[in-house]
mmCIF file of C-alpha atoms in Angstrom:
data_model
loop_
_atom_site.group_PDB
_atom_site.id
_atom_site.type_symbol
_atom_site.label_atom_id
_atom_site.label_comp_id
_atom_site.label_asym_id
_atom_site.label_seq_id
_atom_site.Cartn_x
_atom_site.Cartn_y
_atom_site.Cartn_z
ATOM 1 C CA GLY Q 1 8.179 -42.102 0.321
ATOM 2 C CA ALA Q 2 6.874 -42.121 3.782
ATOM 3 C CA VAL Q 3 5.157 -45.567 3.793
ATOM 4 C CA VAL Q 4 3.933 -46.996 7.060
ATOM 5 C CA SER Q 5 2.805 -50.323 7.672
ATOM 6 C CA GLN Q 6 1.067 -52.499 10.335
ATOM 7 C CA HIS Q 7 0.818 -56.019 11.015
ATOM 8 C CA PRO Q 8 -1.394 -57.827 11.199
ATOM 9 C CA SER Q 9 -4.097 -56.044 9.316
ATOM 10 C CA TRP Q 10 -6.730 -58.005 10.805
ATOM 11 C CA VAL Q 11 -6.934 -60.187 14.129
ATOM 12 C CA ILE Q 12 -9.583 -62.272 15.922
ATOM 13 C CA CYS Q 13 -8.948 -63.433 19.473
ATOM 14 C CA LYS Q 14 -10.492 -64.804 22.489
ATOM 15 C CA SER Q 15 -11.557 -62.706 25.415
ATOM 16 C CA GLY Q 16 -8.733 -62.603 27.957
ATOM 17 C CA THR Q 17 -5.921 -63.074 25.397
ATOM 18 C CA SER Q 18 -3.342 -60.628 24.778
ATOM 19 C CA VAL Q 19 -2.814 -59.129 21.216
ATOM 20 C CA LYS Q 20 0.398 -57.166 19.774
ATOM 21 C CA ILE Q 21 0.050 -54.804 16.508
ATOM 22 C CA GLU Q 22 3.261 -53.866 14.946
ATOM 23 C CA CYS Q 23 3.776 -50.543 13.245
ATOM 24 C CA ARG Q 24 6.669 -50.123 10.999
ATOM 25 C CA SER Q 25 7.888 -46.805 9.048
ATOM 26 C CA LEU Q 26 9.252 -48.564 5.856
ATOM 27 C CA ASP Q 27 11.259 -45.814 3.974
ATOM 28 C CA PHE Q 28 12.030 -43.259 6.670
ATOM 29 C CA GLN Q 29 12.894 -42.899 10.281
ATOM 30 C CA ALA Q 30 10.191 -41.648 12.604
ATOM 31 C CA THR Q 31 10.866 -39.134 15.371
ATOM 32 C CA THR Q 32 7.681 -39.952 16.779
ATOM 33 C CA MET Q 33 4.741 -42.502 16.416
ATOM 34 C CA PHE Q 34 1.271 -42.255 17.697
ATOM 35 C CA TRP Q 35 -1.672 -45.007 18.093
ATOM 36 C CA TYR Q 36 -5.276 -44.273 17.506
ATOM 37 C CA ARG Q 37 -8.526 -46.284 17.967
ATOM 38 C CA GLN Q 38 -11.488 -45.610 15.655
ATOM 39 C CA PHE Q 39 -14.904 -47.350 16.550
ATOM 40 C CA PRO Q 40 -17.639 -47.597 13.866
ATOM 41 C CA LYS Q 41 -18.920 -44.519 12.290
ATOM 42 C CA GLN Q 42 -16.666 -42.418 14.691
ATOM 43 C CA SER Q 43 -13.718 -40.392 14.112
ATOM 44 C CA LEU Q 44 -10.061 -41.219 15.106
ATOM 45 C CA MET Q 45 -9.207 -41.007 18.872
ATOM 46 C CA LEU Q 46 -5.695 -40.394 19.782
ATOM 47 C CA MET Q 47 -4.479 -42.872 22.489
ATOM 48 C CA ALA Q 48 -0.804 -42.273 23.011
ATOM 49 C CA THR Q 49 2.351 -40.767 21.617
ATOM 50 C CA SER Q 50 5.187 -42.692 21.594
ATOM 51 C CA ASN Q 51 8.971 -41.650 21.274
ATOM 52 C CA GLU Q 52 11.765 -43.919 20.365
ATOM 53 C CA GLY Q 53 13.859 -44.978 23.726
ATOM 54 C CA SER Q 54 11.228 -43.243 26.121
ATOM 55 C CA LYS Q 55 8.019 -44.363 27.661
ATOM 56 C CA ALA Q 56 4.685 -43.466 25.798
ATOM 57 C CA THR Q 57 2.512 -40.377 26.708
ATOM 58 C CA TYR Q 58 -1.133 -41.620 27.286
ATOM 59 C CA GLU Q 59 -4.203 -39.385 26.357
ATOM 60 C CA GLN Q 60 -6.542 -39.140 29.080
ATOM 61 C CA GLY Q 61 -8.835 -41.878 30.006
ATOM 62 C CA VAL Q 62 -6.259 -44.550 28.212
ATOM 63 C CA GLU Q 63 -5.077 -47.279 30.442
ATOM 64 C CA LYS Q 64 -1.309 -47.736 30.126
ATOM 65 C CA ASP Q 65 -1.286 -51.083 31.841
ATOM 66 C CA LYS Q 66 -3.821 -52.145 29.300
ATOM 67 C CA PHE Q 67 -2.200 -50.854 26.024
ATOM 68 C CA LEU Q 68 1.266 -51.253 26.160
ATOM 69 C CA ILE Q 69 3.336 -49.351 24.065
ATOM 70 C CA ASN Q 70 7.100 -50.043 23.050
ATOM 71 C CA HIS Q 71 9.080 -48.131 20.762
ATOM 72 C CA ALA Q 72 12.250 -50.252 20.221
ATOM 73 C CA SER Q 73 13.765 -48.214 17.199
ATOM 74 C CA LEU Q 74 13.215 -45.338 14.957
ATOM 75 C CA THR Q 75 11.305 -47.486 12.610
ATOM 76 C CA LEU Q 76 9.167 -49.699 15.053
ATOM 77 C CA SER Q 77 6.432 -49.313 17.502
ATOM 78 C CA THR Q 78 4.306 -52.111 18.916
ATOM 79 C CA LEU Q 79 0.867 -51.664 20.675
ATOM 80 C CA THR Q 80 0.023 -54.757 22.945
ATOM 81 C CA VAL Q 81 -3.689 -55.112 24.179
ATOM 82 C CA THR Q 82 -3.577 -56.976 27.116
ATOM 83 C CA SER Q 83 -6.399 -59.150 28.226
ATOM 84 C CA ALA Q 84 -8.551 -58.009 25.606
ATOM 85 C CA HIS Q 85 -12.254 -57.960 25.939
ATOM 86 C CA PRO Q 86 -14.978 -57.442 23.597
ATOM 87 C CA GLU Q 87 -15.233 -53.658 24.111
ATOM 88 C CA ASP Q 88 -11.425 -53.566 22.961
ATOM 89 C CA SER Q 89 -12.881 -54.421 19.635
ATOM 90 C CA SER Q 90 -11.688 -51.504 17.237
ATOM 91 C CA PHE Q 91 -9.793 -50.232 14.216
ATOM 92 C CA TYR Q 92 -6.459 -49.468 15.771
ATOM 93 C CA ILE Q 93 -4.246 -47.157 13.441
ATOM 94 C CA CYS Q 94 -0.829 -46.041 13.888
ATOM 95 C CA SER Q 95 0.942 -43.048 12.401
ATOM 96 C CA ALA Q 96 4.487 -41.814 12.276
ATOM 97 C CA SER Q 97 6.251 -38.498 11.971
ATOM 98 C CA ARG Q 98 9.262 -38.433 9.524
ATOM 99 C CA ALA Q 99 12.279 -36.747 10.961
ATOM 100 C CA GLY Q 100 13.371 -33.708 9.268
ATOM 101 C CA ASP Q 101 10.042 -32.969 7.616
ATOM 102 C CA ASP Q 102 8.778 -29.525 7.714
ATOM 103 C CA GLN Q 103 6.247 -29.520 10.733
ATOM 104 C CA GLU Q 104 6.498 -33.405 11.259
ATOM 105 C CA THR Q 105 3.756 -34.361 9.075
ATOM 106 C CA GLN Q 106 2.151 -37.677 10.137
ATOM 107 C CA TYR Q 107 1.889 -40.589 7.850
ATOM 108 C CA PHE Q 108 -0.627 -43.129 8.782
ATOM 109 C CA GLY Q 109 -0.614 -47.152 8.574
ATOM 110 C CA PRO Q 110 -3.393 -48.990 6.885
ATOM 111 C CA GLY Q 111 -4.780 -49.980 10.442
ATOM 112 C CA THR Q 112 -5.385 -53.127 12.080
ATOM 113 C CA ARG Q 113 -8.815 -54.536 12.783
ATOM 114 C CA LEU Q 114 -9.206 -56.040 16.089
ATOM 115 C CA LEU Q 115 -12.222 -58.375 16.990
ATOM 116 C CA VAL Q 116 -12.416 -59.938 20.655
ATOM 117 C CA LEU Q 117 -14.644 -62.692 20.946
ATOM 118 C CA ASP U 1 -12.105 -31.097 21.151
ATOM 119 C CA ALA U 2 -11.652 -30.346 17.259
ATOM 120 C CA LYS U 3 -10.927 -26.667 16.527
ATOM 121 C CA THR U 4 -12.602 -26.870 13.055
ATOM 122 C CA THR U 5 -16.088 -26.866 11.712
ATOM 123 C CA GLN U 6 -16.905 -28.806 8.536
ATOM 124 C CA PRO U 7 -19.988 -29.674 6.694
ATOM 125 C CA THR U 8 -21.178 -33.147 7.642
ATOM 126 C CA SER U 9 -21.550 -34.186 4.119
ATOM 127 C CA MET U 10 -20.907 -33.180 0.357
ATOM 128 C CA ASP U 11 -21.728 -34.888 -3.174
ATOM 129 C CA CYS U 12 -19.624 -34.117 -6.056
ATOM 130 C CA ALA U 13 -19.967 -34.851 -9.701
ATOM 131 C CA GLU U 14 -16.931 -36.745 -11.141
ATOM 132 C CA GLY U 15 -14.678 -34.690 -13.275
ATOM 133 C CA ARG U 16 -15.699 -31.680 -11.478
ATOM 134 C CA ALA U 17 -13.706 -29.523 -9.143
ATOM 135 C CA ALA U 18 -14.724 -30.491 -5.407
ATOM 136 C CA ASN U 19 -14.380 -27.428 -3.217
ATOM 137 C CA LEU U 20 -14.538 -28.449 0.856
ATOM 138 C CA PRO U 21 -14.831 -25.757 3.344
ATOM 139 C CA CYS U 22 -13.388 -25.574 6.782
ATOM 140 C CA ASN U 23 -13.973 -22.922 9.216
ATOM 141 C CA HIS U 24 -11.535 -22.384 12.205
ATOM 142 C CA SER U 25 -12.123 -19.320 13.692
ATOM 143 C CA THR U 26 -10.200 -19.618 16.911
ATOM 144 C CA ILE U 27 -6.867 -20.610 14.933
ATOM 145 C CA SER U 28 -3.593 -19.141 16.582
ATOM 146 C CA GLY U 29 -0.929 -17.520 14.929
ATOM 147 C CA ASN U 30 1.619 -20.231 14.757
ATOM 148 C CA GLU U 31 -1.090 -22.941 14.077
ATOM 149 C CA TYR U 32 -1.225 -24.960 10.735
ATOM 150 C CA VAL U 33 -4.077 -26.412 9.041
ATOM 151 C CA TYR U 34 -3.926 -29.948 7.840
ATOM 152 C CA TRP U 35 -6.066 -31.843 5.609
ATOM 153 C CA TYR U 36 -6.122 -35.582 5.788
ATOM 154 C CA ARG U 37 -8.592 -37.984 4.152
ATOM 155 C CA GLN U 38 -9.755 -41.212 5.060
ATOM 156 C CA ILE U 39 -11.038 -43.959 2.394
ATOM 157 C CA HIS U 40 -13.474 -46.453 4.141
ATOM 158 C CA SER U 41 -11.680 -48.997 6.327
ATOM 159 C CA GLN U 42 -8.276 -47.580 5.424
ATOM 160 C CA GLY U 43 -6.011 -45.481 7.408
ATOM 161 C CA PRO U 44 -5.762 -41.850 6.762
ATOM 162 C CA GLN U 45 -4.025 -40.249 3.790
ATOM 163 C CA TYR U 46 -2.151 -37.129 4.210
ATOM 164 C CA ILE U 47 -3.220 -34.549 1.596
ATOM 165 C CA ILE U 48 -1.792 -31.173 1.948
ATOM 166 C CA HIS U 49 -1.141 -28.638 4.794
ATOM 167 C CA GLY U 50 -0.245 -24.697 5.029
ATOM 168 C CA LEU U 51 0.200 -21.764 7.469
ATOM 169 C CA LYS U 52 -0.648 -18.704 5.529
ATOM 170 C CA ASN U 53 -0.234 -18.945 2.057
ATOM 171 C CA ASN U 54 -1.967 -21.000 -0.690
ATOM 172 C CA GLU U 55 -0.610 -24.210 -1.133
ATOM 173 C CA THR U 56 -0.740 -26.674 -4.070
ATOM 174 C CA ASN U 57 0.591 -30.184 -4.652
ATOM 175 C CA GLU U 58 -0.308 -33.314 -7.017
ATOM 176 C CA MET U 59 -3.420 -34.006 -4.872
ATOM 177 C CA ALA U 60 -5.139 -30.890 -4.288
ATOM 178 C CA SER U 61 -5.020 -27.029 -3.397
ATOM 179 C CA LEU U 62 -5.523 -25.468 -0.300
ATOM 180 C CA ILE U 63 -6.660 -22.155 0.116
ATOM 181 C CA ILE U 64 -6.639 -20.216 3.368
ATOM 182 C CA THR U 65 -8.321 -16.823 3.944
ATOM 183 C CA GLU U 66 -6.377 -13.649 4.794
ATOM 184 C CA ASP U 67 -7.621 -13.879 8.448
ATOM 185 C CA ARG U 68 -6.929 -17.515 8.622
ATOM 186 C CA LYS U 69 -10.421 -18.308 10.105
ATOM 187 C CA SER U 70 -11.530 -20.567 7.258
ATOM 188 C CA SER U 71 -10.037 -22.262 4.261
ATOM 189 C CA THR U 72 -11.044 -24.323 1.628
ATOM 190 C CA LEU U 73 -9.413 -27.774 -0.122
ATOM 191 C CA ILE U 74 -9.846 -28.069 -3.767
ATOM 192 C CA LEU U 75 -9.561 -31.341 -5.424
ATOM 193 C CA PRO U 76 -9.290 -29.979 -9.044
ATOM 194 C CA HIS U 77 -10.953 -33.117 -10.995
ATOM 195 C CA ALA U 78 -12.728 -35.322 -8.540
ATOM 196 C CA THR U 79 -12.755 -39.043 -9.363
ATOM 197 C CA LEU U 80 -14.792 -41.894 -7.741
ATOM 198 C CA ARG U 81 -11.567 -42.819 -5.959
ATOM 199 C CA ASP U 82 -11.754 -39.682 -4.055
ATOM 200 C CA THR U 83 -14.811 -40.578 -2.194
ATOM 201 C CA ALA U 84 -13.692 -40.651 1.460
ATOM 202 C CA VAL U 85 -14.102 -38.684 4.616
ATOM 203 C CA TYR U 86 -12.193 -35.547 4.449
ATOM 204 C CA TYR U 87 -10.480 -33.983 7.779
ATOM 205 C CA CYS U 88 -9.579 -30.460 8.350
ATOM 206 C CA ILE U 89 -7.242 -30.324 11.315
ATOM 207 C CA VAL U 90 -5.499 -27.226 13.126
ATOM 208 C CA ARG U 91 -2.178 -28.291 14.629
ATOM 209 C CA ASP U 92 -0.521 -26.539 17.433
ATOM 210 C CA PRO U 93 3.160 -27.070 16.381
ATOM 211 C CA ASP U 94 3.990 -26.906 20.464
ATOM 212 C CA SER U 95 1.790 -29.990 20.943
ATOM 213 C CA TRP U 96 4.376 -32.812 19.925
ATOM 214 C CA GLY U 97 2.727 -33.424 16.509
ATOM 215 C CA LYS U 98 -0.529 -34.433 18.022
ATOM 216 C CA LEU U 99 -3.711 -34.501 15.609
ATOM 217 C CA GLN U 100 -7.240 -34.143 16.964
ATOM 218 C CA PHE U 101 -9.568 -35.561 14.476
ATOM 219 C CA GLY U 102 -13.264 -34.087 14.401
ATOM 220 C CA ALA U 103 -16.161 -35.675 12.490
ATOM 221 C CA GLY U 104 -14.745 -34.472 9.018
ATOM 222 C CA THR U 105 -16.879 -34.295 5.721
ATOM 223 C CA GLN U 106 -17.961 -37.397 4.019
ATOM 224 C CA VAL U 107 -17.518 -36.643 0.100
ATOM 225 C CA VAL U 108 -19.516 -38.845 -2.094
ATOM 226 C CA VAL U 109 -18.460 -38.496 -5.865
ATOM 227 C CA THR U 110 -20.950 -39.675 -8.106
ATOM 228 C CA PRO U 111 -20.727 -40.586 -11.921
#
């Protein structure tokens, strides 16, 4: 159990377009979902925390109007990168905390690689 | 800022136990120690977590010192597929589940 999926696994887009990434908990309900970004040879950086039915909480330095997060249900969160630019090219990873788990262990998706041309 | 210190890299032989150290000298009484690993180009994988007591599951064992200022993750029989970056993370239960990743330890298992 505790499987998290992401779609798409990779995407290439033109500069100025918007890209939507989906994160789904497949076999459990997630109390909270998180979005991370990872640049090459660097560690994961938390971007935002998302709870179902409420606005996401963004980390310092992350533009909420550029990275739109929608948490429509207990199993789905989406991240939309609006007006993407080459510097937004990165590995985007989501995670989900399973409801009822001791200490809300996070389970991660496989990641989405974004390349903006 | 990450609250943990880990060696940058480690090599270990296939079939042998891999012992991964982590220092967390400023850990608070209610903070848990979590271990994740990330195989190249994949999302992190949960391994194990603990508070005070040693823990063991099908993947690994976690040994936490009595003063809780350090811990060791033990992979009992390393395989080539265990090659990954291993992250030791101290999590504040009042932080809404946030995880702050440090640089981790790059573990390379060699034949």
